[in-house]
Amino acid sequence: EYCTDIAKMIEAPVIHVNGDDPEAVAYAARMAVEYRDLFKRDIFIDLVSYRRHGHNEADEPLATQPVMYKLIKEHPTPRKVYADRLVAEGVVSEAQVIELVNDYRDMLDRGARVLPEWREMDISTTDWYKFLSQEWTEYESRFDVQRFKELAHKVCEYPADHPIHPRVEKIYADRKLMAQGEKLFDWGMAEIMAYATLLDEGYNIRVSGEDSGRGTFFHRHAVLHNQNERKAYIPLMHLHKHQGRCEIWDSVLSEEAVLAFEYGYATATPKTLTIWEAQFGDFANGAQVVIDQFISSGEQKWGRMCGLVLLLPHGYEGQGPEHSSARLERYLQLCAEQNMQVCVPSTPAQIYHLLRRQMLRTVRRPLIVISPKSLLRHPLAVSEIRELSNGKFCNVIGEIDPIDPKQVRRVIMCAGKVYYDLLEQRRKNEQTDIAIIRIEQLYPYPHDEVRSILSEFSHVTDYVWCQEEPLNQGAWYCSRHNFMAEIPENAQLRYVGRPASASPAVGYMTLHNQQQQALVDEALA
């Protein structure tokens, strides 16, 4: 029944303070900050006050709330209440009050500074200057191979008296083989190694989401749960004593609240790789206000830089309209002025380098990752250890099979999981006259790299953009002008994918399979 009743849910203390008492307000604020810093717990401040001019200065609140606003109109302002109190206590004189008010108004009229100079940077302040106006295309991602192998072994270690689930134990056994070079790296291990190498270099890691410790699709297992006791062990927190800080949180079931919190966290900590993972990319629509108002435009509106990463599981696998689409088209529609990055990594090495790039570059811009589901365990979606320790994120990946460019009659451009469907079908058909190009970064669009890769197909006039999503969704509408820009002038670019649909996906597996096979067949016909 009262606005702070929500605090009872988490047993947080509440400070009720009168807005007409500035000293009490300042005291309440200081006490709340000290409480939070000391106990690391939430605390509420209930500031009992009012809006003198209603919703805004041009509003007329008497039209809808006449009784209350007649009382407010007769009530002195907080400045007047405080000034009268100071005069009554003999702290200042009436003349001094008038002088203070006039001096302040004069400074406002002159556009002068009304607050003291900012204090110099110290351990409690955040320095963003190094990220201003920096070139964001170049970075150094190489990592010492021997040190990489040492960390790969380290992230597989856990106490002998900490029994874990048999399925998780099997995953860690496989990761040990990856660390030894006896098995190719899968997505989960590559992601863990991105965190490990950054922690080793002194960066901090923070991952939150509804199943972030385990991973929605049972692939991450950064948090190991004791099967006999209520204990958890995080190998990433035990690399060495000089490593960065690692936090992995399973969040509450509220996309909007959690994403808003992580946005705020990321705007204050440029040295922390802050990640929010949606359980399914579809569910991010519950936080659309945060994405529209803050993540996509916060720097342009308020100059607030932010390196927040969104991991949005996406892919058409017959799971229906609520578990198939991260709504890629919405993020692309928000892109302008290099305000954020939208990437669709398709290999373990790519996600490794993409996450490292987010911290190693001298810029902090939001990163939208259209992450996979079935690719987490796809036999072709694996990487060699040298691909991780060397190299960097590739904005575009060219043809990987040994086909003769001169014999190519069609070039297919695509992004994400559909690439593997096309690749497997092409190999099955034994086709050598169709090249498949992956666009791994859809924004900012890598024009130079696309142009370089397509240069060996300058004779080709048949270009295809192939996507799993319906025509009115996915990358086609928002990015086709980019696709068109780099193909030969005499070439044609056509769309291959699902027809336009109000729903992201169909609800029947049989129909899904028919649609998927049809678009693959059309692209390769």
Short mmCIF file of N, CA and C in Angstrom, two decimals, residues 20 22 40 63 173 211 231 240-241 278 347 369 393 395 405 441 484 490 520:
data_model
loop_
_atom_site.label_atom_id
_atom_site.label_comp_id
_atom_site.label_asym_id
_atom_site.label_seq_id
_atom_site.Cartn_x
_atom_site.Cartn_y
_atom_site.Cartn_z
N ASP A 20 11.70 18.89 2.37
CA ASP A 20 11.85 20.29 2.80
C ASP A 20 13.03 20.47 3.75
N PRO A 22 16.84 19.96 3.58
CA PRO A 22 18.03 19.61 2.78
C PRO A 22 19.12 18.90 3.58
N LYS A 40 27.25 -4.14 1.37
CA LYS A 40 27.01 -4.65 0.02
C LYS A 40 25.55 -5.10 -0.15
N ALA A 63 -5.75 21.46 -13.28
CA ALA A 63 -6.86 20.94 -14.07
C ALA A 63 -7.26 19.54 -13.64
N ALA A 173 36.11 -33.21 -18.86
CA ALA A 173 37.09 -34.18 -19.38
C ALA A 173 37.43 -33.85 -20.83
N ASP A 211 20.45 -18.03 -16.63
CA ASP A 211 21.20 -19.29 -16.49
C ASP A 211 22.65 -19.09 -16.89
N LYS A 231 27.34 -25.95 -2.35
CA LYS A 231 28.57 -25.22 -2.60
C LYS A 231 28.78 -25.09 -4.11
N HIS A 240 45.16 -17.12 -10.72
CA HIS A 240 46.33 -16.72 -9.92
C HIS A 240 45.94 -15.49 -9.11
N LYS A 241 46.75 -15.13 -8.16
CA LYS A 241 46.37 -14.10 -7.19
C LYS A 241 46.35 -12.68 -7.76
N ALA A 278 20.66 -13.20 -22.54
CA ALA A 278 19.24 -13.57 -22.52
C ALA A 278 19.13 -15.09 -22.53
N THR A 347 32.05 -19.41 -35.32
CA THR A 347 33.01 -20.43 -34.88
C THR A 347 33.46 -20.12 -33.46
N VAL A 369 25.64 -9.54 -29.69
CA VAL A 369 26.10 -10.81 -30.24
C VAL A 369 24.90 -11.70 -30.50
N PHE A 393 39.46 -11.29 -34.58
CA PHE A 393 38.10 -11.47 -35.08
C PHE A 393 38.02 -11.07 -36.54
N ASN A 395 35.78 -9.92 -39.52
CA ASN A 395 34.47 -9.34 -39.82
C ASN A 395 33.77 -10.07 -40.96
N PRO A 405 37.90 -20.14 -57.94
CA PRO A 405 37.07 -18.93 -58.07
C PRO A 405 36.60 -18.69 -59.50
N GLN A 441 30.18 -9.55 -39.08
CA GLN A 441 29.82 -8.27 -38.45
C GLN A 441 28.90 -7.52 -39.40
N MET A 484 24.56 -4.63 -51.51
CA MET A 484 24.58 -4.17 -52.90
C MET A 484 25.84 -3.36 -53.21
N ASN A 490 27.28 -4.86 -62.72
CA ASN A 490 26.39 -5.60 -63.61
C ASN A 490 25.76 -6.82 -62.95
N VAL A 520 17.42 -23.62 -48.42
CA VAL A 520 18.75 -24.12 -48.74
C VAL A 520 18.80 -24.59 -50.20
#
